[in-house]
Short mmCIF file of C-alpha atoms and ligand atoms in Angstrom, two decimals:
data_model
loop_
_atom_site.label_atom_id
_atom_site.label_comp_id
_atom_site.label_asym_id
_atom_site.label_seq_id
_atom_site.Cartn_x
_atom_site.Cartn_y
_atom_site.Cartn_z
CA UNK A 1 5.45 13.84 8.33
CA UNK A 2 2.09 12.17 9.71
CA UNK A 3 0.78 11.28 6.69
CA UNK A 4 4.46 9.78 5.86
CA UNK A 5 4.19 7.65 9.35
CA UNK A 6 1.24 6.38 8.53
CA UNK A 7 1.75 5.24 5.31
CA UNK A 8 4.74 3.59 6.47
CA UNK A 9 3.15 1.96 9.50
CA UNK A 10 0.58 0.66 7.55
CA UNK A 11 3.22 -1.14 5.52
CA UNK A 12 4.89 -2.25 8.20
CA UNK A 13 1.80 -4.26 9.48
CA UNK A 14 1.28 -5.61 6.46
CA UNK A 15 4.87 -6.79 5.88
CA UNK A 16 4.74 -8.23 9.33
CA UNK A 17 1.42 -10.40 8.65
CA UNK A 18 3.65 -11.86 5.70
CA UNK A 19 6.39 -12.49 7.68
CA UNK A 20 4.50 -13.76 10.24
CA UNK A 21 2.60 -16.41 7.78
CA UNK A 22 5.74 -17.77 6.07
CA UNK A 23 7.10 -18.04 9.27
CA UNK A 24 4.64 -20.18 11.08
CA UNK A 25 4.99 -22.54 7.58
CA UNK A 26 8.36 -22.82 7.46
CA UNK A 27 10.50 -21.40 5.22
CA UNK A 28 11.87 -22.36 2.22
CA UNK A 29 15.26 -20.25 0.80
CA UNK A 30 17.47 -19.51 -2.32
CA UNK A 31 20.84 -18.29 -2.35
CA UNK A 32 21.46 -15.13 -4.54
CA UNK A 33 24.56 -14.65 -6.33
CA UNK A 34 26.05 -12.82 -3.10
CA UNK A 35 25.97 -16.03 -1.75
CA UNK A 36 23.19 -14.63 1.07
CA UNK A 37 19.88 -16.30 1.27
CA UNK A 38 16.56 -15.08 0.20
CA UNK A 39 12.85 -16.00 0.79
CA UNK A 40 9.91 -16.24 -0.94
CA UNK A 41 8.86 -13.57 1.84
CA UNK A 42 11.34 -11.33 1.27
CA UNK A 43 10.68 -10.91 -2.37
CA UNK A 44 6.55 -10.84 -1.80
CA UNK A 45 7.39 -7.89 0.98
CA UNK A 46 9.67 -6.13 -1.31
CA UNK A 47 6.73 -5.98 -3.69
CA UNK A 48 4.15 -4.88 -1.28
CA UNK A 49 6.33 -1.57 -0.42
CA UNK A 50 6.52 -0.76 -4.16
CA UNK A 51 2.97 -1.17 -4.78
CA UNK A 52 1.95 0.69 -2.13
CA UNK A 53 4.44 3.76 -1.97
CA UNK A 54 3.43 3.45 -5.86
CA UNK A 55 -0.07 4.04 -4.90
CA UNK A 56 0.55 6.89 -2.22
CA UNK A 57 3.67 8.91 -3.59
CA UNK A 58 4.02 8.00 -7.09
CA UNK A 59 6.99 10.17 -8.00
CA UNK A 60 9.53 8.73 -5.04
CA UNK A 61 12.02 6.41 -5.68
CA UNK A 62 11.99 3.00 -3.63
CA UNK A 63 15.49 1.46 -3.22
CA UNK A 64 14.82 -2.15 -1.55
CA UNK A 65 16.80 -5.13 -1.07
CA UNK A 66 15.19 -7.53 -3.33
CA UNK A 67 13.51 -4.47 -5.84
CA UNK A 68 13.81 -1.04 -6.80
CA UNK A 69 11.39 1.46 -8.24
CA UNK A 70 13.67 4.61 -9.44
CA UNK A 71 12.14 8.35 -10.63
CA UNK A 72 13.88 11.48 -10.56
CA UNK A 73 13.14 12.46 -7.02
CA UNK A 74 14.64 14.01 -4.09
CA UNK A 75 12.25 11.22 -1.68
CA UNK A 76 13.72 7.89 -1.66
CA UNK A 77 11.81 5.07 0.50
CA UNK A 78 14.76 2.81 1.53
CA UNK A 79 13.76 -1.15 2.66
CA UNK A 80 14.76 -4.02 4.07
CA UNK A 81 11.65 -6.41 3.48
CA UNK A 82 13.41 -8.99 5.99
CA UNK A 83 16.35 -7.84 8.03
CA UNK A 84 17.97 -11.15 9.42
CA UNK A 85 16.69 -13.53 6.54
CA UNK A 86 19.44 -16.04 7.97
CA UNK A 87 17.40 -16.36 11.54
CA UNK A 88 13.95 -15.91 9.60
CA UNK A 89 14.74 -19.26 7.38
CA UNK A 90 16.08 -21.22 10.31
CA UNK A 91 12.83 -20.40 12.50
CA UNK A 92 14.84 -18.62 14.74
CA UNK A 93 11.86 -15.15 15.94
CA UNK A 94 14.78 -12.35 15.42
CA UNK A 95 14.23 -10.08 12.24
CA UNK A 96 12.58 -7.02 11.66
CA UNK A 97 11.13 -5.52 8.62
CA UNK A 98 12.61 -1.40 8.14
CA UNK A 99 11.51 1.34 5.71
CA UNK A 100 13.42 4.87 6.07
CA UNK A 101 12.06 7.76 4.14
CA UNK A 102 15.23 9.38 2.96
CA UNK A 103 14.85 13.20 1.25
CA UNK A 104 18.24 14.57 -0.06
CA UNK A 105 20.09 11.53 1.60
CA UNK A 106 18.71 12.11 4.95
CA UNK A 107 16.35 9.77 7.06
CA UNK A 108 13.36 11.93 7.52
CA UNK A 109 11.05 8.99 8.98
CA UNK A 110 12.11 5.62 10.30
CA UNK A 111 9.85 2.40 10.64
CA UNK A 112 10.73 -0.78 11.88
CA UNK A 113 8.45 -4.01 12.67
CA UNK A 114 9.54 -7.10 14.88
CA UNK A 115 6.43 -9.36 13.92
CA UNK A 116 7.60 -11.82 16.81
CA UNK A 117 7.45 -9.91 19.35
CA UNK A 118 5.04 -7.07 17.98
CA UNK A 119 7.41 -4.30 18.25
CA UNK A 120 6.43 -0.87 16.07
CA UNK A 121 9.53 1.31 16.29
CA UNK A 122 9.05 4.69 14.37
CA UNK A 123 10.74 8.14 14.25
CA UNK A 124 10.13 11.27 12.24
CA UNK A 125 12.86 13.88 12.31
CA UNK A 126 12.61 15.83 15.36
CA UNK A 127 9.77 14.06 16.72
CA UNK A 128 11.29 11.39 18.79
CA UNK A 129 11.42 7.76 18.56
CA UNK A 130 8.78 5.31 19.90
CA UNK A 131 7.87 1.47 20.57
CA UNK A 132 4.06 0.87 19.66
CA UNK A 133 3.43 4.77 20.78
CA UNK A 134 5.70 4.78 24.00
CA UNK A 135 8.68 7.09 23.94
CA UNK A 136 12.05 5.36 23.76
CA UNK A 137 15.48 6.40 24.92
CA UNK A 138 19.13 4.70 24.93
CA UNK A 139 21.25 4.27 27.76
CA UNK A 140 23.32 6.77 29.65
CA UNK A 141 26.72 5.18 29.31
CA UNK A 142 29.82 6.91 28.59
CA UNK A 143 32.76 3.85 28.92
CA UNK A 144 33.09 0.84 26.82
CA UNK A 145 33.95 -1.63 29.96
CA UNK A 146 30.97 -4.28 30.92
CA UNK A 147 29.48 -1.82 27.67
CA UNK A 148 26.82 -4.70 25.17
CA UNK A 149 27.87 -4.15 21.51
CA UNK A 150 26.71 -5.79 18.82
CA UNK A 151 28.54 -6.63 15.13
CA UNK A 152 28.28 -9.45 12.77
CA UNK A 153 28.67 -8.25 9.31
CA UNK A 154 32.69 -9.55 9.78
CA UNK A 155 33.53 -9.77 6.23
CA UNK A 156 32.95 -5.51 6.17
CA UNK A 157 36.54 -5.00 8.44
CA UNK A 158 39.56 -4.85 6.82
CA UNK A 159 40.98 -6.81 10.04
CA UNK A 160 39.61 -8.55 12.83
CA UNK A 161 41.63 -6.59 15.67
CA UNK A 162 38.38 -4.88 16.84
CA UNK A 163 37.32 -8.31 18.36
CA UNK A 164 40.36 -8.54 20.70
CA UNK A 165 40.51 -4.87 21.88
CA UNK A 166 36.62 -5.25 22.74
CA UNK A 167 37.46 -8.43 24.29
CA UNK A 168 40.15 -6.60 26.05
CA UNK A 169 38.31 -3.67 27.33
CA UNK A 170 35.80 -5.61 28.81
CA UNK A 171 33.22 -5.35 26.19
CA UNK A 172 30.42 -8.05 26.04
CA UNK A 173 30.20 -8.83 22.28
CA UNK A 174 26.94 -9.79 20.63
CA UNK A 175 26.04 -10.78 16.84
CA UNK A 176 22.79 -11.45 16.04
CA UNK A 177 22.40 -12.00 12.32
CA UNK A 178 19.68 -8.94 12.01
CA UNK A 179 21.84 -5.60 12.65
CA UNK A 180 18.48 -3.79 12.26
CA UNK A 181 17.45 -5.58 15.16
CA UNK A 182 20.38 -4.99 17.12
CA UNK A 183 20.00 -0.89 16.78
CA UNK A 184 16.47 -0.94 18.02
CA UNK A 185 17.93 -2.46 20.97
CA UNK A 186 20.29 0.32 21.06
CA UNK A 187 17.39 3.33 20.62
CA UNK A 188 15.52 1.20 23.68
CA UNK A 189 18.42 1.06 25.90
CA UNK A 190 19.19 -2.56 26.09
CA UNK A 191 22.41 -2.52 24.82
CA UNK A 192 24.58 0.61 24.13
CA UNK A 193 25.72 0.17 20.45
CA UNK A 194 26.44 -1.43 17.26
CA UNK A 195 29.03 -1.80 14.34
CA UNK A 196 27.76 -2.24 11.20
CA UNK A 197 30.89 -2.33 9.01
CA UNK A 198 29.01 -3.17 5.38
CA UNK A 199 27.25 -0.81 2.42
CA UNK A 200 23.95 -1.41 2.02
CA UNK A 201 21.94 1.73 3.22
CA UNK A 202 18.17 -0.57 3.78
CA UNK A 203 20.60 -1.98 6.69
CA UNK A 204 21.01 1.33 8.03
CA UNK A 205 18.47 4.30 6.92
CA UNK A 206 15.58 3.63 9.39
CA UNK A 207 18.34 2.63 12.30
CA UNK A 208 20.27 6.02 11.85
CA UNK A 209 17.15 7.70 12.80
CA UNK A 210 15.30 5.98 15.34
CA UNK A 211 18.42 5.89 17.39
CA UNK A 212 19.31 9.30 17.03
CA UNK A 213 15.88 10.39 17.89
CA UNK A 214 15.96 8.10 20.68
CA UNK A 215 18.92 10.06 21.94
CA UNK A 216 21.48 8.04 20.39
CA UNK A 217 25.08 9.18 17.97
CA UNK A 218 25.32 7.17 14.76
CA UNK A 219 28.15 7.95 12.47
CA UNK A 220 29.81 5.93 9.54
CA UNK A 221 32.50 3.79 10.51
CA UNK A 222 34.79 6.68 10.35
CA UNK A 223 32.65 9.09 12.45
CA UNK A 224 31.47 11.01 9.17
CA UNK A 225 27.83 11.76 8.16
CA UNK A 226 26.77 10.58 4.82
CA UNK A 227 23.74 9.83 2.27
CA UNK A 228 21.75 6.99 2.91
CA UNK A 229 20.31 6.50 -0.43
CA UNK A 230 23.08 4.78 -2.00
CA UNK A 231 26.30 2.41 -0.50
CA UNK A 232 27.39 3.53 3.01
CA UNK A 233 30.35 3.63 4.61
CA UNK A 234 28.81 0.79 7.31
CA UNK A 235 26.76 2.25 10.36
CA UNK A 236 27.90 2.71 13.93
CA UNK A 237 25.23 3.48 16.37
CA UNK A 238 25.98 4.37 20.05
CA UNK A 239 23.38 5.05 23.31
CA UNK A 240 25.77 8.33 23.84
CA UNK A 241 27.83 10.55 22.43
CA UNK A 242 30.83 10.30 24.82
CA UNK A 243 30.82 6.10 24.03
CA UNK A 244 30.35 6.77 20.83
CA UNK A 245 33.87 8.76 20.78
CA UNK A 246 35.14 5.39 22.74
CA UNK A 247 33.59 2.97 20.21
CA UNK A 248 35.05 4.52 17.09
CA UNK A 249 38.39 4.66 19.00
CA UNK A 250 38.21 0.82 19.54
CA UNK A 251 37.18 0.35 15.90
CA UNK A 252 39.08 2.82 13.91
CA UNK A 253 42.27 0.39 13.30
CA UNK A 254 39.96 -2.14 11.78
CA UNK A 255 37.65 0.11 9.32
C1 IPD B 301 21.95 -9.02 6.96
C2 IPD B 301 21.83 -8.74 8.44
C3 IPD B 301 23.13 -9.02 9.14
C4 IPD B 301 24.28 -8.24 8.52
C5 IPD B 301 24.38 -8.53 7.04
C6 IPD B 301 23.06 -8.22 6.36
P1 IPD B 301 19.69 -9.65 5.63
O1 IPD B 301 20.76 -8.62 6.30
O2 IPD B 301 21.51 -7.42 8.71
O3 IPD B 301 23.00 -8.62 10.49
O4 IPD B 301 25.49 -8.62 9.12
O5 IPD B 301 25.39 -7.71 6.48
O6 IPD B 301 23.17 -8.53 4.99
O7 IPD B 301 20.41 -10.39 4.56
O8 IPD B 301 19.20 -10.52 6.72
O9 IPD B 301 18.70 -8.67 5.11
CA1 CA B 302 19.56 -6.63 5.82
CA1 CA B 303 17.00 -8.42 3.76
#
């Protein structure tokens, strides 16, 4: 699994110089025929990860948002290139790049970089999860009241009644256009969880395991476990397992 961090890591700094470049020029966007935007950063990124898992581990599959590189293989490299493209082109500092080793549909190794603030999150099954080499862990909360949550992929509920029951529980709601983001917050205990009620899985792969091995419950939106090497059911991410029952409680009419 070292050799796998590393790799990834390695990546991840280079990604982040990118990102960090266009950035600091300001950035010019497309729309793609999902109507989201996409940079010329994204699609150079997206590039870099297939070249270089190419070069390391040339019979894995790489499934990223803006490219793919399939084989017949049981090791699937899952990416984001930019997650929160919508803050990134508005020169707002809040998106991450991710890349999830995923082997039989499980996240084996998680890495996420926050260029901005020069955050390294990484996490290798049963290894723990980490911020530039310090151990992380989520918070100890069990009830939803005066509870930070974070959700802003709207369009994935199949109502909008979650909003008032948080509202009404005395849950402080947060959306911050980068869910990727928003679960490293969870796996460092500054908030205690997220909703992520969409498919893709390079918005979830590298999240499901850094907060799990940061002591964290993640779960589809239904509570299940599933693959993340092809559509999810979205990605729910709690600092606990006793909120996490709560959360999917609150959501469950909605999903
Ligand atoms: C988006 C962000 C956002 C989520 C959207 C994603 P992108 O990813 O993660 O938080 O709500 O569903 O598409 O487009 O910035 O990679
Ligand atoms: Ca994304
Ligand atoms: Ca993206």
């Amino acid at each position: 699994m070292q050799d796998y961090l590393e790799v990834a890591t390695k990546i991840a700094y280079e990604a982040g110089a990118i990102m960090k470049e266009v950035f600091a020029q300001g950035v010019a966007h497309t729309i793609k025929s999902d109507h989201s935007p996409v940079t010329d950063a994204d699609k150079r990124i997206n590039e870099l990860v297939i070249q270089r898992i190419g070069q390391a581990y040339p019979t894995d599959s790489v499934l990223g948002e803006e490219g793919r590189e399939m084989q017949e293989s049981s090791h699937t490299w899952v990416c984001d290139p930019i997650d929160g493209t919508a803050a990134f082109m508005r020169g707002i500092p809040v998106s991450v790049f991710s890349l999830a080793l995923v082997v039989d549909g499980e996240p084996q190794i998680g890495v996420v970089y926050d260029p901005h603030l020069d955050r390294l999150y990484t996490a290798s099954k049963g290894g723990g999860a980490f911020m530039n080499g310090t151990p992380i862990l989520t918070a100890e909360n069990t009830e939803l009241a005066h509870s930070y949550i974070e959700t802003d992929g709207h369009s994935g509920f199949k109502n909008l009644s979650f909003f008032e029951r948080a509202l009404a529980a005395d849950v402080r709601l947060l959306s911050f256009s980068s869910t990727i983001y928003a679960h490293m917050l969870v796996a460092t205990g500054q908030i205690q969880g997220v909703v992520f009620p969409r498919t893709s899985p390079w918005d979830a792969a590298s999240a499901k395991i850094i907060v799990e091995e940061a002591g964290g419950t993640t779960s589809d939106v239904h509570g299940k476990n599933q693959r993340y090497d092809r559509d999810i059911s979205g990605l729910v991410s709690s600092c606990s397992e006793a909120f996490h029952k709560n959360l999917l409680a609150l959501i469950a009419p909605s999903v």
